[in-house]
Short mmCIF file of C-alpha atoms (C1' of nucleotides) in Angstrom, two decimals:
data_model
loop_
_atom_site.label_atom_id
_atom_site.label_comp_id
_atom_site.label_asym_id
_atom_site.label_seq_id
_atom_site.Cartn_x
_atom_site.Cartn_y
_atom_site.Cartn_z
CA UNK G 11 78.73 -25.70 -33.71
CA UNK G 12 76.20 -23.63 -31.57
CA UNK G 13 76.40 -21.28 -29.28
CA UNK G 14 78.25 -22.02 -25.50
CA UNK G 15 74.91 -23.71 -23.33
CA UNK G 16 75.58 -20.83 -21.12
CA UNK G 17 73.70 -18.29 -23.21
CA UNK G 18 75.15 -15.13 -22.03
CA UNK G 19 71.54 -13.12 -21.89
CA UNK G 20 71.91 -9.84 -23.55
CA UNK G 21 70.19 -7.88 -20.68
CA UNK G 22 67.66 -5.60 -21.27
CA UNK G 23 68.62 -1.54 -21.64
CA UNK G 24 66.70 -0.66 -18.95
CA UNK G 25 68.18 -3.53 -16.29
CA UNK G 26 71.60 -2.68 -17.29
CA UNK G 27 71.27 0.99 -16.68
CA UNK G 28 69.32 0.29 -13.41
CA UNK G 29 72.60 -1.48 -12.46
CA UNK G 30 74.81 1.05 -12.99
CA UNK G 31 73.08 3.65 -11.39
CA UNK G 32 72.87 1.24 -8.04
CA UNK G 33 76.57 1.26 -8.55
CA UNK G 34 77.27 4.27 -8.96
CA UNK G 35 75.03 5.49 -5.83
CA UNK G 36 76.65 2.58 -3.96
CA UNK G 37 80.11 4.06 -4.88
CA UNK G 38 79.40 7.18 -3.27
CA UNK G 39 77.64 6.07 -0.29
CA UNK G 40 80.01 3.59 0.36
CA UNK G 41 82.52 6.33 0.98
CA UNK G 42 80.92 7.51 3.46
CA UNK G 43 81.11 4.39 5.78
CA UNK G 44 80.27 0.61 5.13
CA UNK G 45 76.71 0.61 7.32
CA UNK G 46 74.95 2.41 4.74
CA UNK G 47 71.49 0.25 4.42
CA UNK G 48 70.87 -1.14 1.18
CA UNK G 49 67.57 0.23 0.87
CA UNK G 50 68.66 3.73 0.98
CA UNK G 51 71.12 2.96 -1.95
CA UNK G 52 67.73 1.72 -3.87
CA UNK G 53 65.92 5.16 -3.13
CA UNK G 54 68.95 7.36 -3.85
CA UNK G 55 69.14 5.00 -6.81
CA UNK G 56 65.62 5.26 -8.09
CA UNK G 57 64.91 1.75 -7.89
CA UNK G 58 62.50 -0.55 -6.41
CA UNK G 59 63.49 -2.70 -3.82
CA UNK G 60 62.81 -5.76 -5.38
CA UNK G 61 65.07 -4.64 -8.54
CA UNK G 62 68.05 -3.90 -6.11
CA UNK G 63 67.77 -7.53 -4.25
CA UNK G 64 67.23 -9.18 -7.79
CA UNK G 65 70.63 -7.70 -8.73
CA UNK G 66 72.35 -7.76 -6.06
CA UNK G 67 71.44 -10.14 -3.83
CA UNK G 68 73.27 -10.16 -0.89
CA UNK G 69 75.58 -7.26 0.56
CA UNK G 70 79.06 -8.92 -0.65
CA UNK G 71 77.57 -8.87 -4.27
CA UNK G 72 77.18 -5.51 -4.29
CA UNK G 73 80.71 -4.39 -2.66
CA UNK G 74 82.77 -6.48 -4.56
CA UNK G 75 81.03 -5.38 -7.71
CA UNK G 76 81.12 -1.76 -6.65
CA UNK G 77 84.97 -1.77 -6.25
CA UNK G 78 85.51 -4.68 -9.46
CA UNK G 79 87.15 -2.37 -11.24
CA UNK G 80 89.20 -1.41 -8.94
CA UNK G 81 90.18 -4.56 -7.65
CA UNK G 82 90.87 -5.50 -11.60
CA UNK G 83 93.67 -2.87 -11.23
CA UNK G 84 95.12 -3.94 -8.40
CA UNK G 85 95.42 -7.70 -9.76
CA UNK G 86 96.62 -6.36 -13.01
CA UNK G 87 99.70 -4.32 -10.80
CA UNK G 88 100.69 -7.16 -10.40
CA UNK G 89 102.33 -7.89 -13.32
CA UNK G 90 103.85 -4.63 -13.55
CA UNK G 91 105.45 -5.55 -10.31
CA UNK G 92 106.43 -8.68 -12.13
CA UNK G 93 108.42 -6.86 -14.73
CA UNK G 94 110.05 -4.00 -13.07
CA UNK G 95 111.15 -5.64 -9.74
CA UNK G 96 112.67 -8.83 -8.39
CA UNK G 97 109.78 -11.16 -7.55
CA UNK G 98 110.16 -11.03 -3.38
CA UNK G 99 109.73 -7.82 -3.98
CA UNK G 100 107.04 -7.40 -5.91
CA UNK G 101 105.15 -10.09 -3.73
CA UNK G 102 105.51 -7.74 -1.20
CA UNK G 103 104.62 -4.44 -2.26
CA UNK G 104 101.51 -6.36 -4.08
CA UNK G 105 100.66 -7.53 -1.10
CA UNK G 106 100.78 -4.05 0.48
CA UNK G 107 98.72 -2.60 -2.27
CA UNK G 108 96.32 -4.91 -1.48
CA UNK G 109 95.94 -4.28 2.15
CA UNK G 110 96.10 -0.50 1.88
CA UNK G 111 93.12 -1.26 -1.00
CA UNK G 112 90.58 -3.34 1.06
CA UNK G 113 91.60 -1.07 4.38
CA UNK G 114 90.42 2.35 2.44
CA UNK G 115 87.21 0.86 1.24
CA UNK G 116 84.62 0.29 3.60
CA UNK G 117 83.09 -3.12 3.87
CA UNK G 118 85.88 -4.46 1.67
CA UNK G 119 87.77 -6.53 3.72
CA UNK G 120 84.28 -8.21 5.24
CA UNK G 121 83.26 -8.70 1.81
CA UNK G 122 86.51 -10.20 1.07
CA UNK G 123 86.88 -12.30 3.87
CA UNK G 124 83.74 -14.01 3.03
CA UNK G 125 84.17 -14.52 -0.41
CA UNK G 126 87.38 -16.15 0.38
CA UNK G 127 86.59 -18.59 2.89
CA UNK G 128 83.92 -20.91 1.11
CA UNK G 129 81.24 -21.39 -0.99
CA UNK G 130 79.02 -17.78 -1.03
CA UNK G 131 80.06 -17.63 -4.40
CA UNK G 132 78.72 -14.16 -5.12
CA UNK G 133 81.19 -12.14 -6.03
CA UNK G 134 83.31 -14.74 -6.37
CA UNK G 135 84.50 -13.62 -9.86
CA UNK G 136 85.37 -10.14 -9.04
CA UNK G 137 87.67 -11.84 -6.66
CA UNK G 138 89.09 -14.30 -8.99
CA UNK G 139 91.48 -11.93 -10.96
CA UNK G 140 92.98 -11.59 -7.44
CA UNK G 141 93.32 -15.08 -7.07
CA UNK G 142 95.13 -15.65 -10.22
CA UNK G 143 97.43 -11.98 -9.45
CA UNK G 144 98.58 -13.74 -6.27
CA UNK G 145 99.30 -17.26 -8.21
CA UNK G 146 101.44 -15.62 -10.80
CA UNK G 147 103.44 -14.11 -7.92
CA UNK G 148 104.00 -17.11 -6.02
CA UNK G 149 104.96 -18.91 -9.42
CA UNK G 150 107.56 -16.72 -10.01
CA UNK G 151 109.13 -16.65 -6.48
CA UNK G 152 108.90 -20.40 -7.16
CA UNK G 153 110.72 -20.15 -10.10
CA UNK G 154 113.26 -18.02 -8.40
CA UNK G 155 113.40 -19.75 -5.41
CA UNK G 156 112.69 -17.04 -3.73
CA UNK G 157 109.99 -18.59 -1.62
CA UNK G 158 109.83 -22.10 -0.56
CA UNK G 159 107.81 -24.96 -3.07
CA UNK G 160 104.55 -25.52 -3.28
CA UNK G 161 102.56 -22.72 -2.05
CA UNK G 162 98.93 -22.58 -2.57
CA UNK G 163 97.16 -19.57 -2.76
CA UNK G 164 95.00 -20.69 0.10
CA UNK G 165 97.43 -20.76 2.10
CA UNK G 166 99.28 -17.51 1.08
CA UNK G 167 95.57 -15.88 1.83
CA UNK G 168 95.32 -17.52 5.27
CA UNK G 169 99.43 -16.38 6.02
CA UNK G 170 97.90 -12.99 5.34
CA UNK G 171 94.51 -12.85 6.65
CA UNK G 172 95.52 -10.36 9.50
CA UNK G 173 95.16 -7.77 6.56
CA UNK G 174 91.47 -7.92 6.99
CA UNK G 175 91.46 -7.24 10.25
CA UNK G 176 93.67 -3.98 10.47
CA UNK G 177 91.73 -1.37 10.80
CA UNK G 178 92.02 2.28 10.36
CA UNK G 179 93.42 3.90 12.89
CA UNK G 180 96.12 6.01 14.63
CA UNK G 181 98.61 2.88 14.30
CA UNK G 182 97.64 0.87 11.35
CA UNK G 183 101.14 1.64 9.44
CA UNK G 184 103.75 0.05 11.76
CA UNK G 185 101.41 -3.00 11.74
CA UNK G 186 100.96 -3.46 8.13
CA UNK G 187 104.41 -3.02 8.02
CA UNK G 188 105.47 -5.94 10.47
CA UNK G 189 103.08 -8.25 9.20
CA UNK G 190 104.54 -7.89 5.62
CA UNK G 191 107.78 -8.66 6.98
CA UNK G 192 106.20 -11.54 8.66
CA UNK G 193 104.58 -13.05 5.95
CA UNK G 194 107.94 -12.61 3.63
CA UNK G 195 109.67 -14.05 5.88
CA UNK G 196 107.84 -16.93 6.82
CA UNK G 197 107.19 -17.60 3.11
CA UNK G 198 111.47 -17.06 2.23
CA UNK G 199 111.95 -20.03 5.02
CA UNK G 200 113.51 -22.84 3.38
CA UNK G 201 113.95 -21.21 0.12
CA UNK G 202 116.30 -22.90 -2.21
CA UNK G 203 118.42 -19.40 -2.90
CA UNK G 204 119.81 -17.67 0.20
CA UNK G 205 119.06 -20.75 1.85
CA UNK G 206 122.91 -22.16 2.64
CA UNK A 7 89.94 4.64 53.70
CA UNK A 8 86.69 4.14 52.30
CA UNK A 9 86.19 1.55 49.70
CA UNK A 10 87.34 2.31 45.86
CA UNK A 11 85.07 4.48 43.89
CA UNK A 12 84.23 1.76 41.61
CA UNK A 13 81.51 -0.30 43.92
CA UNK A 14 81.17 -4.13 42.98
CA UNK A 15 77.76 -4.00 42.73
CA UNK A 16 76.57 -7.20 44.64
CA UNK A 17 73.36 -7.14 42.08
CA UNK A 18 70.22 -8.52 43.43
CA UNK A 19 69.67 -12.07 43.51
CA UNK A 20 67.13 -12.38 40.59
CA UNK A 21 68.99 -10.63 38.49
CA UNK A 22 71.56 -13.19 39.54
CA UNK A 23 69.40 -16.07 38.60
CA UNK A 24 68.19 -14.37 35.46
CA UNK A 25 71.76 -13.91 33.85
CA UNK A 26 72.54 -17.45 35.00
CA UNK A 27 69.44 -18.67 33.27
CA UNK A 28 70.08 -16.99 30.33
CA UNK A 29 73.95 -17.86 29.95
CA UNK A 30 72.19 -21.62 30.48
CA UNK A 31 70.17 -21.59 27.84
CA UNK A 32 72.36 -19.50 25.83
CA UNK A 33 74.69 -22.58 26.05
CA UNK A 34 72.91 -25.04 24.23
CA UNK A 35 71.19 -23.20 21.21
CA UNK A 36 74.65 -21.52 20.27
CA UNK A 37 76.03 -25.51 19.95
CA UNK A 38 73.30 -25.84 17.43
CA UNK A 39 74.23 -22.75 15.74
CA UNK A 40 75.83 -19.12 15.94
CA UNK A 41 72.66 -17.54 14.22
CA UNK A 42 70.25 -17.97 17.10
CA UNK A 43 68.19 -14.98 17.54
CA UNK A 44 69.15 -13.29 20.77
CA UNK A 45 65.37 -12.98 21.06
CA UNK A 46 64.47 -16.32 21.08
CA UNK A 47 67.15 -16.98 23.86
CA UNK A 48 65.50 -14.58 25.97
CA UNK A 49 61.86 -16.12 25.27
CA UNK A 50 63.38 -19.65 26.26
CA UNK A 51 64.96 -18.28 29.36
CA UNK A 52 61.92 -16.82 30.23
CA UNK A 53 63.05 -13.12 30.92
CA UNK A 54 62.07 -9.96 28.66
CA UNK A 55 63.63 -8.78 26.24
CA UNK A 56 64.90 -5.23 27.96
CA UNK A 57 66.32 -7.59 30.88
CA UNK A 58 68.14 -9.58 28.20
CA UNK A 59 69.52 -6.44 26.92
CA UNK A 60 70.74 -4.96 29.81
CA UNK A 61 73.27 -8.05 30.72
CA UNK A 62 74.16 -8.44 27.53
CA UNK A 63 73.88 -5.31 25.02
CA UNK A 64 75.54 -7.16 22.27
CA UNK A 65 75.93 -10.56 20.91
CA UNK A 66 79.75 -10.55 21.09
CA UNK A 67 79.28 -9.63 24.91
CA UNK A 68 76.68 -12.82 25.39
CA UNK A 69 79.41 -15.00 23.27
CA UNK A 70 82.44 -14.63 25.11
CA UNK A 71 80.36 -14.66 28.77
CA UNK A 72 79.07 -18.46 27.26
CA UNK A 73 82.19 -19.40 26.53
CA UNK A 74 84.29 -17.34 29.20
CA UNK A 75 84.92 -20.54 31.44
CA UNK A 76 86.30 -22.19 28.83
CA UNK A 77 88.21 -19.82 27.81
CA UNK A 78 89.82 -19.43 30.94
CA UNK A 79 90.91 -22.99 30.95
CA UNK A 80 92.25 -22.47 27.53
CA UNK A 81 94.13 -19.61 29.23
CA UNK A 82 95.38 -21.73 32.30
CA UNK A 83 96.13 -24.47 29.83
CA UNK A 84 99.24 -22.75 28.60
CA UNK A 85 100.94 -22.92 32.18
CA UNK A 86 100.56 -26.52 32.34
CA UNK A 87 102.16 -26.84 28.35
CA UNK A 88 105.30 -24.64 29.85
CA UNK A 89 106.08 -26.42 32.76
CA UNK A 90 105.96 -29.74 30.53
CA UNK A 91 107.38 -29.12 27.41
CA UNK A 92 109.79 -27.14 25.43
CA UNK A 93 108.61 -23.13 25.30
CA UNK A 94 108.11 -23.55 21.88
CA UNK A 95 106.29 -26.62 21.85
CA UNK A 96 104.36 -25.00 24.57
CA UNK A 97 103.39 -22.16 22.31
CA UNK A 98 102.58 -24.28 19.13
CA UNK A 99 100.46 -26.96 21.02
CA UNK A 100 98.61 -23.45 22.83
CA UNK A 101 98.10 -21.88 19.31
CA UNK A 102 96.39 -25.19 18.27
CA UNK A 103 94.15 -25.90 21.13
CA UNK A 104 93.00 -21.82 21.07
CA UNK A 105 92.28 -22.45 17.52
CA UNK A 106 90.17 -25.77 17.76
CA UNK A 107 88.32 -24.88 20.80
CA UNK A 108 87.40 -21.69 19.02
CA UNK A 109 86.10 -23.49 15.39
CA UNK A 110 83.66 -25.64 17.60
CA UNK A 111 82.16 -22.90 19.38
CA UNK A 112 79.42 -21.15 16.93
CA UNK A 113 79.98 -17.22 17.18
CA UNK A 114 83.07 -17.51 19.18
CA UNK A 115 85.37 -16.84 16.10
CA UNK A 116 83.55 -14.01 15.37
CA UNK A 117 83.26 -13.03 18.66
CA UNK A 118 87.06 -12.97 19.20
CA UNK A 119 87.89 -11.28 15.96
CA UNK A 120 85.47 -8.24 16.97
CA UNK A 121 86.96 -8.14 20.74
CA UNK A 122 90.56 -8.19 19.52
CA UNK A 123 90.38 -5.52 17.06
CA UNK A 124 89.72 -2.17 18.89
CA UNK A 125 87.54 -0.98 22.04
CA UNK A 126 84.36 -2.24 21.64
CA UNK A 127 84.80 -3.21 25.09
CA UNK A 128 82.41 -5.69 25.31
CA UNK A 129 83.16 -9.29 26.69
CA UNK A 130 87.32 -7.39 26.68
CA UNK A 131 87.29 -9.04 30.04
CA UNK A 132 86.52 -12.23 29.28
CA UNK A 133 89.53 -12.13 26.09
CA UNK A 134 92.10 -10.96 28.68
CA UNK A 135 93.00 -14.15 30.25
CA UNK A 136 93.90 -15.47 26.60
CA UNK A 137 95.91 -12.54 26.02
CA UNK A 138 97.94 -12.99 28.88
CA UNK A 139 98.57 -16.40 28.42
CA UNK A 140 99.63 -15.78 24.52
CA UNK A 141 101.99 -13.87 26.55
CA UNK A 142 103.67 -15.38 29.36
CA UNK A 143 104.07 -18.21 26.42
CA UNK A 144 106.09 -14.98 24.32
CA UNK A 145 107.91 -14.58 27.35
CA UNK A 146 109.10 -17.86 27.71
CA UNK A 147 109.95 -18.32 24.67
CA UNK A 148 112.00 -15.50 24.15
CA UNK A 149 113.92 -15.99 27.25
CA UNK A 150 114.89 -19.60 25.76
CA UNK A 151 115.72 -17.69 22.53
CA UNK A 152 113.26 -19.74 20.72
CA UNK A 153 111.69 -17.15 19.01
CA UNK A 154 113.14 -13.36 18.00
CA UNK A 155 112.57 -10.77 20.81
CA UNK A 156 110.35 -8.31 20.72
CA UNK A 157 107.42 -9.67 19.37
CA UNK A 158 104.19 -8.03 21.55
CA UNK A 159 100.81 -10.04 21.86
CA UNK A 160 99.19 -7.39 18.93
CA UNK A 161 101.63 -8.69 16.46
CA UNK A 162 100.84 -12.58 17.83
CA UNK A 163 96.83 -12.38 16.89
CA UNK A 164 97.96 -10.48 13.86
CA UNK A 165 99.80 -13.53 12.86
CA UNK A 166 97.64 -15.52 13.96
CA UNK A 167 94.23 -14.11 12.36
CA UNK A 168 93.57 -16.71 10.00
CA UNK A 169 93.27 -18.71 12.53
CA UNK A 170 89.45 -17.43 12.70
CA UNK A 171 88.56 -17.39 9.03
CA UNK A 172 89.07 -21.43 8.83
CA UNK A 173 85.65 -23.14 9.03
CA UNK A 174 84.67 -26.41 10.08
CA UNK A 175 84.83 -28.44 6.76
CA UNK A 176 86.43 -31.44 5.17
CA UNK A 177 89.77 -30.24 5.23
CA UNK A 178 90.14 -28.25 8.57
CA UNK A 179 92.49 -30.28 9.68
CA UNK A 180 95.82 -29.68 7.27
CA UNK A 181 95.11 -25.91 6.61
CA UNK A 182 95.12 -25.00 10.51
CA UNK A 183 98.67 -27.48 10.35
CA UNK A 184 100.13 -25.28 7.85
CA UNK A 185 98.76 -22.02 9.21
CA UNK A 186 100.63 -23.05 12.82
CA UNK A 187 103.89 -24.14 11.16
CA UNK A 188 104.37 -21.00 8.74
CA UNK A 189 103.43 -18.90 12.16
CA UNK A 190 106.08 -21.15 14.56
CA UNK A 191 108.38 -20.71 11.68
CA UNK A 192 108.07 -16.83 11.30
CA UNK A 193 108.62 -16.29 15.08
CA UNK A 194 111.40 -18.54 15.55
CA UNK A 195 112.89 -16.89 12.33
CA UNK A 196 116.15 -14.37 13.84
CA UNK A 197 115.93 -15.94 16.90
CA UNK A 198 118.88 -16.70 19.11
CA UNK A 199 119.07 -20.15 19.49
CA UNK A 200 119.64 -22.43 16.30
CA UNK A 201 120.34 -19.09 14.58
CA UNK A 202 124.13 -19.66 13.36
"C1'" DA I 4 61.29 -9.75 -19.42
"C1'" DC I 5 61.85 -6.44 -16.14
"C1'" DC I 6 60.30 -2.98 -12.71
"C1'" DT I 7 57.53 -1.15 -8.81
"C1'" DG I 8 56.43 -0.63 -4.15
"C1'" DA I 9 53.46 -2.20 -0.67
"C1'" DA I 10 53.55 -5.92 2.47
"C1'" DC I 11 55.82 -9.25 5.18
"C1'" DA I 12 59.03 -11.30 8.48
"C1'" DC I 13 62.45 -10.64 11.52
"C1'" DC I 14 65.33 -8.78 15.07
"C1'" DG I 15 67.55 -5.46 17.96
"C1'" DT I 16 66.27 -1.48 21.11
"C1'" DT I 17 63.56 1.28 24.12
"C1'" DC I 18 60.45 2.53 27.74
"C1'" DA I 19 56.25 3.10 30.56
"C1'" DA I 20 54.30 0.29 33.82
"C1'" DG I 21 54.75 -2.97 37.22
"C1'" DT I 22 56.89 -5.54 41.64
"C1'" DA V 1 66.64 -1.83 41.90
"C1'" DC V 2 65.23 -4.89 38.69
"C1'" DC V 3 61.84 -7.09 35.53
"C1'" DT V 4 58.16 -7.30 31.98
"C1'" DG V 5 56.48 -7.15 27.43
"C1'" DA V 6 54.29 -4.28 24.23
"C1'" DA V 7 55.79 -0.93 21.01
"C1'" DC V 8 59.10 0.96 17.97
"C1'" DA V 9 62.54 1.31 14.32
"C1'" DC V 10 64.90 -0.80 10.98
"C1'" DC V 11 66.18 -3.72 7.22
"C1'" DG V 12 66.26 -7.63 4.21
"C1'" DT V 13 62.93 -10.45 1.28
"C1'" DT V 14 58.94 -11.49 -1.35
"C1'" DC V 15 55.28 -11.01 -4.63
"C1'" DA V 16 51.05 -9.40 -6.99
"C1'" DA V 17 50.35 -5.93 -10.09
"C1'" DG V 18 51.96 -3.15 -13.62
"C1'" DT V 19 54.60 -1.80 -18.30
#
DNA sequence: ACCTGAACACCGTTCAAGT
DNA sequence: ACCTGAACACCGTTCAAGT
């Protein structure tokens, strides 16, 4: 009859709007290379320290909340991939996407890579939708049998963790490239269709 | 006729004894934990801190000097797999032993994943035995036609990488399995042998 | 309830002084 | 030539005092 347990606190006008300007000063330093410290985003921001650390309260937090929204759009891609192209395919340019994403902004594939390993937890739910984007994809090649049974998304994540490690330089194309083609290829292997 | 530009240095004998001491002591805290302060290693060796500093001027460089005999057994281990089994049981039984040894050394995952990307140059020396054994094992293996040519030691550790985002929890064990058989798979995939 | 900002703890880096 | 260790710079974290 009552309310959830898990009271979802209204916030306060003043704490919300502290939070987006940390955000939005994050956004732009961020840019400008992942080292920034995170007590110059509180200064540029206008905050004290001890409001920054309360909302964000470890590094991770903030960059996977500064680029949620973003990372919301690439998850949601994913279905228009879904619907416009066979599902091999649209695993792969997803997965594309998705590197090319985390490579342009800085700190984003640390952040990721810790947030997907264990526990940490924060930021955990602005990496969620991604989670579910990359299960819906490997249903459907499932269901195709375009990719080979029972797939977890751990797995597919730790098939593709090289992504996080490419880094921006005079050669980073050729090796996105081949390690998509790995990673399709390895996942195709023993595929029910194509497979005789 | 005179000797090479580039002197070896045949550094005093302190300074001998100091790095020893330090790599020593260096030893056992980083088995009880990657997040040793550097500084305390240098109080417990008993040198200062600018002497520290100056044989090792980062923590990736102290890492892989710890851990650089080991590593070169690693690296020697992978002749003894191909002269006593298949190439490509050579190279999966390598892959797994390179991955174990490196989850049960603190820092050394980390360590590897910074030395492999691009110069940072530090402790490179140390990695290059394990390079060269990933690829006398390539080698082998694509003479035998067990794997599809062409595949250079960059695109290996790209494949690979997850390799060094798997932490030492309950279920180690079958993720690292299913991270070497999806790799073994992809490189055997348009190879020669067993192709038609 | 939330914010502030000084204070604290910590750690990597440097450098003038020693031997 | 190498070492020492105090001093410095920096950054994350806390907390008493404010509103």
């Amino acid at each position: 009859m009552a309310q959830s347990q898990k009271v979802e606190r209204p916030a306060r006008a003043d704490a919300l709007l502290n939070r987006e300007r940390i955000l939005a000063v994050a956004l732009e330093e961020l840019a400008q290379g992942a080292d920034v410290p995170l007590s110059a985003i509180a200064r540029k921001a206008g905050v004290g320290q001890g409001t920054f650390y309360r909302h964000f309260p470890t590094r991770e937090a903030l960059v996977m909340e500064v680029y949620r929204y973003e990372m919301l759009q690439v998850a949601k891609y994913a279905e228009h991939l879904l619907q416009t192209r066979a599902p091999d395919q649209a695993l792969r340019e997803w997965m594309t996407r998705l590197a090319e994403y985390a490579m342009n902004k800085a700190g984003l594939a640390n952040a990721i890579r810790e947030v997907s390993n264990v526990g940490s937890c924060a930021g955990k739910e602005s990496y969620a939708p991604v989670v579910n984007a990359a299960q819906s994809l490997l249903d459907a090649n499932e269901r195709a049998g375009t990719i080979r049974p029972g797939i977890t998304t751990d797995d597919f994540f730790l098939a593709i963790a090289g992504i996080w490690q490419i880094n921006v330089n005079d050669e980073w194309k050729p090796r996105l490239v081949w390690l998509m083609d790995f990673v399709m290829e390895g996942l195709r292997a023993g595929a029910p269709a194509r497979s005789a």
